[in-house]
Coordinates of C-alpha atoms and ligand atoms in Angstrom, one line a residue:
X17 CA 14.6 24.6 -33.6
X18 CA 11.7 25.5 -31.3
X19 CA 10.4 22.5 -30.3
X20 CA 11.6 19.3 -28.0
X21 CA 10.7 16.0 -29.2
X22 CA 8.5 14.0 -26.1
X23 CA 8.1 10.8 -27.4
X24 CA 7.1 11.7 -30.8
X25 CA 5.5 15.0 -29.8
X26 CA 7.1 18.7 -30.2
X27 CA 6.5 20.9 -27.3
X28 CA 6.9 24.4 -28.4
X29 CA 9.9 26.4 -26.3
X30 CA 8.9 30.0 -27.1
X31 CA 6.7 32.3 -25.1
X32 CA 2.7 31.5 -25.9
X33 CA 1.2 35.5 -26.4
X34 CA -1.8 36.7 -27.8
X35 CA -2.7 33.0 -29.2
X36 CA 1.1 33.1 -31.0
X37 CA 4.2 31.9 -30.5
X38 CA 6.3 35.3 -29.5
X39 CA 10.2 34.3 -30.0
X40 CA 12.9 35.2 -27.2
X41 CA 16.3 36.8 -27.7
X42 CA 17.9 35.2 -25.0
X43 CA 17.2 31.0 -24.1
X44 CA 18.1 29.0 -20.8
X45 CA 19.0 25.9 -21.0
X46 CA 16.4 23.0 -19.6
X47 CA 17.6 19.3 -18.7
X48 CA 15.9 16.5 -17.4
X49 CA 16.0 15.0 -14.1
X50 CA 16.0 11.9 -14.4
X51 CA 19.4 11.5 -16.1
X52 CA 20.5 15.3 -17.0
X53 CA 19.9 14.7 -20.3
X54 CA 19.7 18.2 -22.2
X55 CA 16.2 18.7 -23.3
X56 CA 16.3 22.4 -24.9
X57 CA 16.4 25.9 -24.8
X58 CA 13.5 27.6 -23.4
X59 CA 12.4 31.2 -23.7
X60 CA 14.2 33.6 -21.0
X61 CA 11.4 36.0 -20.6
X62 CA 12.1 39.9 -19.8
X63 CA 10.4 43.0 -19.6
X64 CA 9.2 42.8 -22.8
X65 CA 7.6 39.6 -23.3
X66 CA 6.0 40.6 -19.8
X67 CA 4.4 43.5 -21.2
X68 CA 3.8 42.1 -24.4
X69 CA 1.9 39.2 -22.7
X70 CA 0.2 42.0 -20.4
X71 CA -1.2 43.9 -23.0
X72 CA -2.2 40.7 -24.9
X73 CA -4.5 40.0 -21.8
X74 CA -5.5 43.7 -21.3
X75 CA -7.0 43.4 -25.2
X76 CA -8.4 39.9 -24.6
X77 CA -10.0 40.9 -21.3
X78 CA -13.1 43.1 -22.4
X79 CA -14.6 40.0 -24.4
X80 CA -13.4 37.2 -22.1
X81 CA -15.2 39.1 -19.1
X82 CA -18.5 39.7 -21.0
X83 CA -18.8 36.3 -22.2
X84 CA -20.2 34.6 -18.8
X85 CA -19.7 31.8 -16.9
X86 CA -21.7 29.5 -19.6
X87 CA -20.0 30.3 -22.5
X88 CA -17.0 30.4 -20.9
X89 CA -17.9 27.2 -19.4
X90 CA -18.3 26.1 -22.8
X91 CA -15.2 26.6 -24.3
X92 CA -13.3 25.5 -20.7
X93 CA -15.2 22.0 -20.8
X94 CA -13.5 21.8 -24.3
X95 CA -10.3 22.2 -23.0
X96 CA -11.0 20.1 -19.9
X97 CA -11.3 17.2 -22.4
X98 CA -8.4 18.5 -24.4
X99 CA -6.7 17.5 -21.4
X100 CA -8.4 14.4 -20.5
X101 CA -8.0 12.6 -24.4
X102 CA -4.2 14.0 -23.7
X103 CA -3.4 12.6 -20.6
X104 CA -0.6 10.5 -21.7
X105 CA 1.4 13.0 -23.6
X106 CA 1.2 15.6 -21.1
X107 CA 2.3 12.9 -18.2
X108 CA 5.6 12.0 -20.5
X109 CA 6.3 15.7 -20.9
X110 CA 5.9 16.5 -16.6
X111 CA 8.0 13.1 -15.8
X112 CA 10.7 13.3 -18.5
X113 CA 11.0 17.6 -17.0
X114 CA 10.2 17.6 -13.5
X115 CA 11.5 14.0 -12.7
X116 CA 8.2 13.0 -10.9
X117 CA 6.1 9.3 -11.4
X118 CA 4.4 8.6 -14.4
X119 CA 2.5 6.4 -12.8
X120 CA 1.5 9.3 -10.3
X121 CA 1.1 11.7 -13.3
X122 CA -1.3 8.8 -15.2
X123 CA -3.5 7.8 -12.6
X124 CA -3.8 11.0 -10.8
X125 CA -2.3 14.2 -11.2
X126 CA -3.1 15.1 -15.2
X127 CA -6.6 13.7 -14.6
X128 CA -7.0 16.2 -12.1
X129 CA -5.7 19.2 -14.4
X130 CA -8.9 18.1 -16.4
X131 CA -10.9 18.6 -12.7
X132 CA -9.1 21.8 -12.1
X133 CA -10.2 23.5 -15.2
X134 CA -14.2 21.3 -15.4
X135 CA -14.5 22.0 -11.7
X136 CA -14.1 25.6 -11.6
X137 CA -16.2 26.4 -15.0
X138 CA -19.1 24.3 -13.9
X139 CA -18.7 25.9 -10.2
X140 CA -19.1 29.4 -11.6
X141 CA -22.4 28.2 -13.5
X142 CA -23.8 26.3 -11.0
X143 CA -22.4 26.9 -7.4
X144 CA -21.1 30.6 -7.1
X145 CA -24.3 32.2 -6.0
X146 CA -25.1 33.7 -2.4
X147 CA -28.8 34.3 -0.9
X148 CA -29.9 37.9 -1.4
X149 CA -29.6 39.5 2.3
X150 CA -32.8 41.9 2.9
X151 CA -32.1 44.8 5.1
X152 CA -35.4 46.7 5.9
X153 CA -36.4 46.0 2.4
X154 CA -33.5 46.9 0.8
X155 CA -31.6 43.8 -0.9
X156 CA -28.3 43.2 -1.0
X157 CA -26.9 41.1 -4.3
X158 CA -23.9 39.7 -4.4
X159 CA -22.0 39.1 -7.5
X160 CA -18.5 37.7 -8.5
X161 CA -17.0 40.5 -11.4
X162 CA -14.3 39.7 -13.4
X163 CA -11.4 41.9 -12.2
X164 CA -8.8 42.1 -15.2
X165 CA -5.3 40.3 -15.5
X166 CA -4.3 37.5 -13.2
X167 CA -0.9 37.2 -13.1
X168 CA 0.2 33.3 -12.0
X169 CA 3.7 32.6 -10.5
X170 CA 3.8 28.7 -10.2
X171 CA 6.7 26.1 -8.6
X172 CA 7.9 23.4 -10.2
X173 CA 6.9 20.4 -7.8
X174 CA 3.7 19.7 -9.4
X175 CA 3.7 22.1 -12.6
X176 CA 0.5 21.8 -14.4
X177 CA -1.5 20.8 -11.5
X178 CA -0.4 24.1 -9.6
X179 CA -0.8 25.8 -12.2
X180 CA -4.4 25.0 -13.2
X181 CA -5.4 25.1 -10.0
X182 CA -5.4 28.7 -10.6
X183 CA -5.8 29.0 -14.5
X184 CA -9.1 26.7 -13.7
X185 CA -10.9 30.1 -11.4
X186 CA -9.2 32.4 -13.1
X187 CA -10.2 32.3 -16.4
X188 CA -13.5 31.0 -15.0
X189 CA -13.8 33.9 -13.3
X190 CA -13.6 36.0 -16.4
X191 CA -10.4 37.1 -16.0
X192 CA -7.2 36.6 -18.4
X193 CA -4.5 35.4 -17.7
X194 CA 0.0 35.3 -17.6
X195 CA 1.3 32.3 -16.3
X196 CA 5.1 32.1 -15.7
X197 CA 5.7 28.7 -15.3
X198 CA 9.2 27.8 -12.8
X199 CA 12.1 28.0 -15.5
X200 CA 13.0 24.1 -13.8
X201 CA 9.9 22.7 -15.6
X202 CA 8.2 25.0 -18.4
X203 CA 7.2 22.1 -21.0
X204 CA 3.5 20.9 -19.6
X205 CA 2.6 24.5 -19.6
X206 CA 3.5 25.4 -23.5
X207 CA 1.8 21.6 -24.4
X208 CA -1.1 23.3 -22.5
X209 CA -1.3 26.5 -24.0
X210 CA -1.5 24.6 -27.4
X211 CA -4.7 23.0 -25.7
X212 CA -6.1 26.3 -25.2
X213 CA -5.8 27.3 -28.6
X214 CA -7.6 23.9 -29.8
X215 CA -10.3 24.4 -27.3
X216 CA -11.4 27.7 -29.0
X217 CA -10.2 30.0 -25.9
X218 CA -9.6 33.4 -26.9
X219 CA -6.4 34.6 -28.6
X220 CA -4.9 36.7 -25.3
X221 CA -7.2 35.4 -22.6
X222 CA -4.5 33.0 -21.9
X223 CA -0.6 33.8 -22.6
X224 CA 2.3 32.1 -21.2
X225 CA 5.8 34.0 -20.4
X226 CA 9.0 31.7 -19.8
X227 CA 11.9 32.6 -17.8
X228 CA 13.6 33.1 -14.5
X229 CA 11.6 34.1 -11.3
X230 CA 14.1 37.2 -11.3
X231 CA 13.5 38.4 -15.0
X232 CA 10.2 37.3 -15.9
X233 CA 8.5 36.9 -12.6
X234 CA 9.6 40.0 -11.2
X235 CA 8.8 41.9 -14.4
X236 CA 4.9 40.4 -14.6
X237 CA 4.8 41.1 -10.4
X238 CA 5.8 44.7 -10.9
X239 CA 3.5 45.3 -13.7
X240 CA 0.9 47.8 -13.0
X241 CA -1.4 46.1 -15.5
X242 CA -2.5 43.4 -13.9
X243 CA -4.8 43.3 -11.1
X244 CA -3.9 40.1 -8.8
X245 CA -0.8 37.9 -8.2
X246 CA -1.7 34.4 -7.1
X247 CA 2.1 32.6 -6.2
X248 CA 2.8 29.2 -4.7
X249 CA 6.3 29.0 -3.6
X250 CA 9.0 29.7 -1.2
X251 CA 8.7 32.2 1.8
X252 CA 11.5 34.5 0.7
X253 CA 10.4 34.7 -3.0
X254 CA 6.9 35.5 -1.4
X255 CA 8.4 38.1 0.1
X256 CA 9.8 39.6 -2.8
X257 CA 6.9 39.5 -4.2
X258 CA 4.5 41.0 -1.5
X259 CA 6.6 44.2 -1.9
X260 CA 6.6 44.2 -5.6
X261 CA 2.7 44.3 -5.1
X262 CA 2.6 46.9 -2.7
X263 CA 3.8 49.4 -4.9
X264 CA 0.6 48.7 -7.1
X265 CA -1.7 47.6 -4.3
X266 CA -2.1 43.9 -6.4
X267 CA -3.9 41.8 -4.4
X268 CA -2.1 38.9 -3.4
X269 CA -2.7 35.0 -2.6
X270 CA 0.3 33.1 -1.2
X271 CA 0.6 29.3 -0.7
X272 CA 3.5 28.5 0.9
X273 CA 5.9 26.2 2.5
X274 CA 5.1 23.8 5.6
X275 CA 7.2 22.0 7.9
X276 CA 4.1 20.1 9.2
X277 CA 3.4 17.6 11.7
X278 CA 2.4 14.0 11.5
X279 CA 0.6 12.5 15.2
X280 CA 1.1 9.1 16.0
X281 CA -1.7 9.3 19.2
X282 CA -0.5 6.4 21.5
X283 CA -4.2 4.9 20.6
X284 CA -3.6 4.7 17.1
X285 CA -3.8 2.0 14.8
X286 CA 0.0 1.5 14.4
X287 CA -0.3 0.2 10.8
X288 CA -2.6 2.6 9.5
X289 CA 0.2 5.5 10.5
X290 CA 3.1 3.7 9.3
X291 CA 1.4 3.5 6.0
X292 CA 0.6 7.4 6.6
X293 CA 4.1 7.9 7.4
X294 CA 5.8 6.5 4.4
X295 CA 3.6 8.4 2.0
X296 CA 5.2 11.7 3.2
X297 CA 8.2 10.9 1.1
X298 CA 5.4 10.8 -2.0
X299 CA 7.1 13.1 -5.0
X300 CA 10.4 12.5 -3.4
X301 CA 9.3 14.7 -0.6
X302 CA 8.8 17.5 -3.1
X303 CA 5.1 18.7 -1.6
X304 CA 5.1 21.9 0.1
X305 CA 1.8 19.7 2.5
X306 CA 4.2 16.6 3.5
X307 CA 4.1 16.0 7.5
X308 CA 7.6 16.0 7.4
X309 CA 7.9 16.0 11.7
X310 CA 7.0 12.2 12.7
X311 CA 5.7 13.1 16.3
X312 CA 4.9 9.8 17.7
X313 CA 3.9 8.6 21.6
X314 CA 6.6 7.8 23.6
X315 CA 4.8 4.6 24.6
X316 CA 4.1 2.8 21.1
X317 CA 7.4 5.2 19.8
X318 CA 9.4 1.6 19.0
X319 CA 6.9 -0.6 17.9
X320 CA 5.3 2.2 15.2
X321 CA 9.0 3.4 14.3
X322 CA 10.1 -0.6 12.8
X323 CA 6.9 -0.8 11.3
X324 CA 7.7 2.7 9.8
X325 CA 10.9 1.2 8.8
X326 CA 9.7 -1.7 7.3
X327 CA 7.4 0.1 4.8
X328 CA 10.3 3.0 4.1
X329 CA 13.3 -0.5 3.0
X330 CA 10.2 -1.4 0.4
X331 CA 10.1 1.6 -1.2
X332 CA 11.9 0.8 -5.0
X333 CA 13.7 3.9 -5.9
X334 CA 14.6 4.6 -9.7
X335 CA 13.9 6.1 -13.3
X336 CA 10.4 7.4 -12.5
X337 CA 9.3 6.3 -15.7
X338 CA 9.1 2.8 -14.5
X339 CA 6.1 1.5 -12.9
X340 CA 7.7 -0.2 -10.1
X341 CA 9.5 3.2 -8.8
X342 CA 8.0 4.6 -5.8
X343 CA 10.3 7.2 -5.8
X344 CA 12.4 9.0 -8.1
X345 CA 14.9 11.8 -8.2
X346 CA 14.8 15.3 -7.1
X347 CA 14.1 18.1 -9.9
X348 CA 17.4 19.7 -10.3
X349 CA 21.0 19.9 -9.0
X350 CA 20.5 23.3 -7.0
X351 CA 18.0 21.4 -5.4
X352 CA 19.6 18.4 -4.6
X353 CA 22.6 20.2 -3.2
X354 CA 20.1 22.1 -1.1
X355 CA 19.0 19.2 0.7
X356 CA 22.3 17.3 0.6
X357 CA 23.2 20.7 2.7
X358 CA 20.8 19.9 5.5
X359 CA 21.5 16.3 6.0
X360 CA 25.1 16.9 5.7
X361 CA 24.8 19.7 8.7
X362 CA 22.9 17.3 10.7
X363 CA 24.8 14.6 10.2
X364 CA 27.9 17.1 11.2
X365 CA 25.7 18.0 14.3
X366 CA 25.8 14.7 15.7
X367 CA 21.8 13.8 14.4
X368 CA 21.1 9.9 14.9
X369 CA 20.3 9.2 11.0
X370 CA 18.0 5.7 11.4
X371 CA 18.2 5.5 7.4
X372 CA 18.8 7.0 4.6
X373 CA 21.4 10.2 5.2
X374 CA 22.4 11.0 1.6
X375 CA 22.7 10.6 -2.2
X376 CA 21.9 6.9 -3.8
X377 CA 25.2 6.3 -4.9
X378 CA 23.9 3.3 -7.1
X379 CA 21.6 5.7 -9.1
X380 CA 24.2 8.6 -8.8
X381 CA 23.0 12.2 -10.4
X382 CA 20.0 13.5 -8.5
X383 CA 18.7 10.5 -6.3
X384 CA 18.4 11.4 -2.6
X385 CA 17.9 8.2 -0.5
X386 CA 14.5 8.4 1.6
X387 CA 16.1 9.9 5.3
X388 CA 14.4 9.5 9.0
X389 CA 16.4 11.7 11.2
X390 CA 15.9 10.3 14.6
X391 CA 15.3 12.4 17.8
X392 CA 16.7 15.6 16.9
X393 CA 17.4 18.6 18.9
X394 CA 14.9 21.0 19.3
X395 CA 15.2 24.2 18.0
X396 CA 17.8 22.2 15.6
X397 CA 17.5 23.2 11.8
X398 CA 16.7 20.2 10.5
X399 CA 13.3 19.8 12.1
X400 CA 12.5 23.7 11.6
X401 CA 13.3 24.5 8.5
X402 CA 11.5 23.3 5.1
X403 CA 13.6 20.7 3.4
X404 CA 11.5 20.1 0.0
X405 CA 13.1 16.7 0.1
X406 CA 12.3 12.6 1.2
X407 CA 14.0 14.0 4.4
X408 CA 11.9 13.0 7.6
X409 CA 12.3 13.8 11.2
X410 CA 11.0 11.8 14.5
X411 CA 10.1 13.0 17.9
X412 CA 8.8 11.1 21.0
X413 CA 5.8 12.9 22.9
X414 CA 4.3 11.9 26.7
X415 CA 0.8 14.4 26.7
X416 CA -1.3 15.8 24.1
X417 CA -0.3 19.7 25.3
X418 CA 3.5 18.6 24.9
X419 CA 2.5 17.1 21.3
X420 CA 0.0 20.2 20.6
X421 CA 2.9 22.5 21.7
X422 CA 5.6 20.7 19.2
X423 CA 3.0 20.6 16.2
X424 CA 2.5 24.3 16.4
X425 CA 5.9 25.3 17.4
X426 CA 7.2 26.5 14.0
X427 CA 6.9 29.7 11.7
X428 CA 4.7 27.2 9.6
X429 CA 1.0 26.5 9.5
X430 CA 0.3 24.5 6.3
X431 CA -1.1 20.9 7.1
X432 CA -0.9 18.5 10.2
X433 CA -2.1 14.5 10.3
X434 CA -3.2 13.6 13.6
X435 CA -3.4 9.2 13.8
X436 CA -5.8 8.7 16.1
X437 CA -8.2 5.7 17.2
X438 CA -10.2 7.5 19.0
X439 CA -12.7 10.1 17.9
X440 CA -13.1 12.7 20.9
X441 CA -8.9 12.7 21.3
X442 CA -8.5 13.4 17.8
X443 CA -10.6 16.1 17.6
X444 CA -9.3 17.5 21.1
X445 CA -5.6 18.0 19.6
X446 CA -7.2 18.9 15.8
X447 CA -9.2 21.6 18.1
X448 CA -6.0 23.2 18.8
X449 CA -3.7 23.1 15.8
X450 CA -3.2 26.3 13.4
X451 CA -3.2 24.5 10.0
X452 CA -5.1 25.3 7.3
X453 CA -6.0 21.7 6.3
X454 CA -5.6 19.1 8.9
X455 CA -6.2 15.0 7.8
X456 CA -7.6 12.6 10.6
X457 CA -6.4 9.0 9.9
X458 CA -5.9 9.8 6.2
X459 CA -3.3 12.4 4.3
X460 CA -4.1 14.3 0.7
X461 CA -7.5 13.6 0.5
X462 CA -9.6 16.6 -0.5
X463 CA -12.5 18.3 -2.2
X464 CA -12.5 20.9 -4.4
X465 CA -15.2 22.5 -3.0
X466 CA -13.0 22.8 0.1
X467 CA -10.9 25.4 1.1
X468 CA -7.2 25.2 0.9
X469 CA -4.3 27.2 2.1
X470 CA -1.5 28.1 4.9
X471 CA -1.5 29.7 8.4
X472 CA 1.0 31.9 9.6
X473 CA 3.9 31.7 7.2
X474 CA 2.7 28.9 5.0
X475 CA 0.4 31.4 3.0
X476 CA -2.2 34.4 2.6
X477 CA -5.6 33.9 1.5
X478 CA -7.9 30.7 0.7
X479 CA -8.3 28.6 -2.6
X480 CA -10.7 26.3 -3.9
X481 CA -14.6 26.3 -4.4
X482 CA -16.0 30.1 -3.7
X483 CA -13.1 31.0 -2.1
X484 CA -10.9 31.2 -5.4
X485 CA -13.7 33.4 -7.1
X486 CA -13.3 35.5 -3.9
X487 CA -9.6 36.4 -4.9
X488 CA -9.9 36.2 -8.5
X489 CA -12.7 38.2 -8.7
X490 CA -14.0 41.8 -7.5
X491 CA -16.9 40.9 -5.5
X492 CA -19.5 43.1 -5.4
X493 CA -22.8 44.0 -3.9
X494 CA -25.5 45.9 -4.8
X495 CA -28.0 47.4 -2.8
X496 CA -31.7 47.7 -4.5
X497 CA -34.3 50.1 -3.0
X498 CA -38.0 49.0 -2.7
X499 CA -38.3 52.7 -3.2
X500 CA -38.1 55.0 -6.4
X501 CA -39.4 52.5 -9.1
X502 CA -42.0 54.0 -12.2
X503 CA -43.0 50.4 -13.0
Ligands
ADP20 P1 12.3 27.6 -5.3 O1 13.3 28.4 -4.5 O2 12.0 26.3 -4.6 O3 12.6 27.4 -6.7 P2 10.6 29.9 -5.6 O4 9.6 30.3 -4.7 O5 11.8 30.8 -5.8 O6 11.0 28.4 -5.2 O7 10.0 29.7 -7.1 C1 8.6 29.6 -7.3 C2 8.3 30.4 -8.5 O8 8.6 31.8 -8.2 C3 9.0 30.1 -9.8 O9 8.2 30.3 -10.9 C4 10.1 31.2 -9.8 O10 10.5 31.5 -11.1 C5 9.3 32.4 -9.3 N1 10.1 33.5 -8.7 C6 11.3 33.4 -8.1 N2 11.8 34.6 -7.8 C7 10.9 35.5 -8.2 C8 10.8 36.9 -8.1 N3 11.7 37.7 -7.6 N4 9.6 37.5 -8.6 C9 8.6 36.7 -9.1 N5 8.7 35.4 -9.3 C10 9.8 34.8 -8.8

């Protein structure tokens, strides 16, 4: 009994170490979200799985690291089109756990799991070189070393895409790797591991620890054989973790929460930023980049906020596996009674709910009706703390340094949309904004060859393109002498 049947297809429940399943002692139980169906027991990792799984990687790591990027590249391609010829599979597994579209999964989000892992082993073949700097004829080469165990914390809002997104540089990288998956949704991540083996990687250069953040992550966090932590989560566990590292001196990378803004300029095209608008409830509001604060000019404030409303009454809420759902429920009860908790002390606060406001008591279990909370106070809780749920606000602005003063007034500094129909006043408010990405008449769009990351509270340290390798790797440079040489 240690597998769960996904449509015909057993996804292993016990720890993936050293290219074997390791069993656990102790289980949690998993259920899904759509209807809280029980799906299994999953491996509750502890101490010893973590250092089990560490030592795995320590072993793996000599070989993995001397391979180079090409073979590596080799065998990552491989399981980059493991992935691809698996799409389907691996989409039912991530709905049926984390209670997100299929559709979504389908069309976009396992297809770019493939990217995550092609992009990043091509990159470090191809791309991740810098020009020799001559100093009075001395050069100066730089090089990208493989730096040992990368230890991977993961959330559970878009589990295999998170999680590649640093599996993809680290093991391209040349380092090996622990993932501990979020104990909400571990199955993508043990179909994935089989994909691994398949592929040809390595037994130990990629191992897999299940459990709670408190056990497991907090074990593999305070281990001193692993030399960097990269974490996308919430800002307390963050913090948790940053002082777990500093007793090692782990290098850290942190993406974190947002509580962004989304511009409606008073010379935008009003349809265009509806349209924006309803897509921040995408993943029922479950991304940690949503533009959550509607700040909209007060002079086109009515006419955008019922075109707004149209879109948000066609939204089709429902079983996620069904094409026509645009939205679906949230990932587990904690989590619904977390936001349910928000709405319920703004509605207690007097907020002006213009739809929406609480559970969809057709669907029952853990449907959360898409919210707009209307003009609310500032300072207020609901439009400064992160919600992590299809739980909007809306404010009216008059000048761009009142609307550039609002967008940057939280602890926050993850993303921000600016709407805008005129090129010079976009980029005079996108001038001034502390976000780490920013979208200009568009939202998620993004390349891989981009950076990506938070400001202020929303995150330490840059992803994607050379700035992964820059984390997951010990960058080094070596300085040649035109003197000295026999040859
Ligand atoms: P949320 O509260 O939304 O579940 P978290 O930031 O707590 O978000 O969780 C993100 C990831 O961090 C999960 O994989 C979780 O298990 C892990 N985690 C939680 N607490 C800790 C901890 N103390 N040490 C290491 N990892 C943790």
């Amino acid at each position: 009994m240690h597998t769960i049947d996904v449509a015909g297809v057993q996804v292993d429940t016990r720890h993936f170490v050293n290219g074997e399943r390791l069993e656990s002692p102790a289980t949690y139980t998993n259920t899904s979200p759509i209807d809280g169906s029980f799906l299994g027991e999953i491996a509750r990792g502890d101490a010893d799985a973590v250092n089990a799984a560490v030592a795995a990687a320590r072993a793996a790591f000599p070989t993995w690291s001397k391979l180079g990027p090409k073979k590596r590249g080799e065998l990552l391609n491989k399981l980059a089109d493991l992935v691809e010829a698996n799409v389907e599979t691996l989409a039912n597994i991530e709905t049926l756990d984390n209670g997100a579209l299929l559709r979504s999964h389908l069309r976009g989000v396992m297809p770019r799991v493939a990217m995550n892992i092609r992009f990043f082993a091509d990159y470090a073949i191809n791309d991740l070189h810098h020009e020799a700097f001559e100093t009075r004829g001395h050069t100066n080469n730089i090089t990208w070393d493989p730096s040992g165990v990368a230890a991977l914390i993961t959330p559970w809002n878009a589990p295999l895409m998170l999680a590649t997104w640093k599996i993809g540089p680290a093991l391209a990288a040349g380092d090996t790797v622990v993932l501990k998956p979020a104990e909400w949704t571990p199955l993508t991540a043990s179909y994935f591991a089989d994909l691994t083996k398949q592929a040809g990687i390595p037994d130990g250069v990629f191992n897999v620890v299940f459990g709670y953040g408190t056990e497991a992550g907090a074990a593999l966090t305070a281990h001193t054989g692993i030399s960097r932590i990269s974490f996308t989560g919430s800002v307390p566990t963050a913090k948790i973790i940053a002082h777990a590292a500093a007793d090692n001196l782990t290098p850290v990378s942190f993406e974190l929460g947002g509580k962004s803004p989304c511009i409606v300029m008073a010379d935008a095209d009003l349809d265009l930023a509806a349209e924006i608008a309803v897509e921040q409830y995408d993943n029922a509001g479950q991304v940690c980049l949503s533009g959550t604060r509607i700040l909209v000019h007060e002079s086109v404030a009515d006419e955008f906020a019922e075109k707004f409303r149209e879109k948000a009454a066609a939204l089709t809420q429902g079983d996620p596996r069904d094409p026509a759902t645009d939205i679906g429920p949230q990932v587990h009860q904690v989590h619904f009674d977390r936001i349910k908790g928000f709405v319920d002390r703004a509605v207690a606060e007097g907020h002006d709910i213009a739809w929406g406001g609480g559970p969809n008591t057709e669907l029952g279990g853990l449907y959360f009706q898409p919210t707009l909370v209307k003009n609310p106070a500032p300072g207020s809780e609901i439009v400064s703390a992160e919600i992590f749920g299809p739980v909007l606000c809306m404010q009216t602005f008059t000048s761009d340094d009142e609307v550039i003063a609002m967008a940057n007034g939280t602890e926050f500094g993850l993303a921000a949309v600016v709407v805008s129909g005129n090129r010079d006043h976009a980029k005079r408010i996108t001038d001034e904004l502390v976000a780490g990405t920013i979208w200009v008449n568009c939202f998620f769009v993004r390349d891989l060859r981009a950076p990506f990351g938070g400001s202020k509270k929303s995150g330490i340290g840059r992803d994607g393109g050379t700035w992964s390798f820059d984390f997951y790797a010990d960058v080094k440079n070596t300085v040649v002498s035109p003197n000295g040489w026999k040859e």
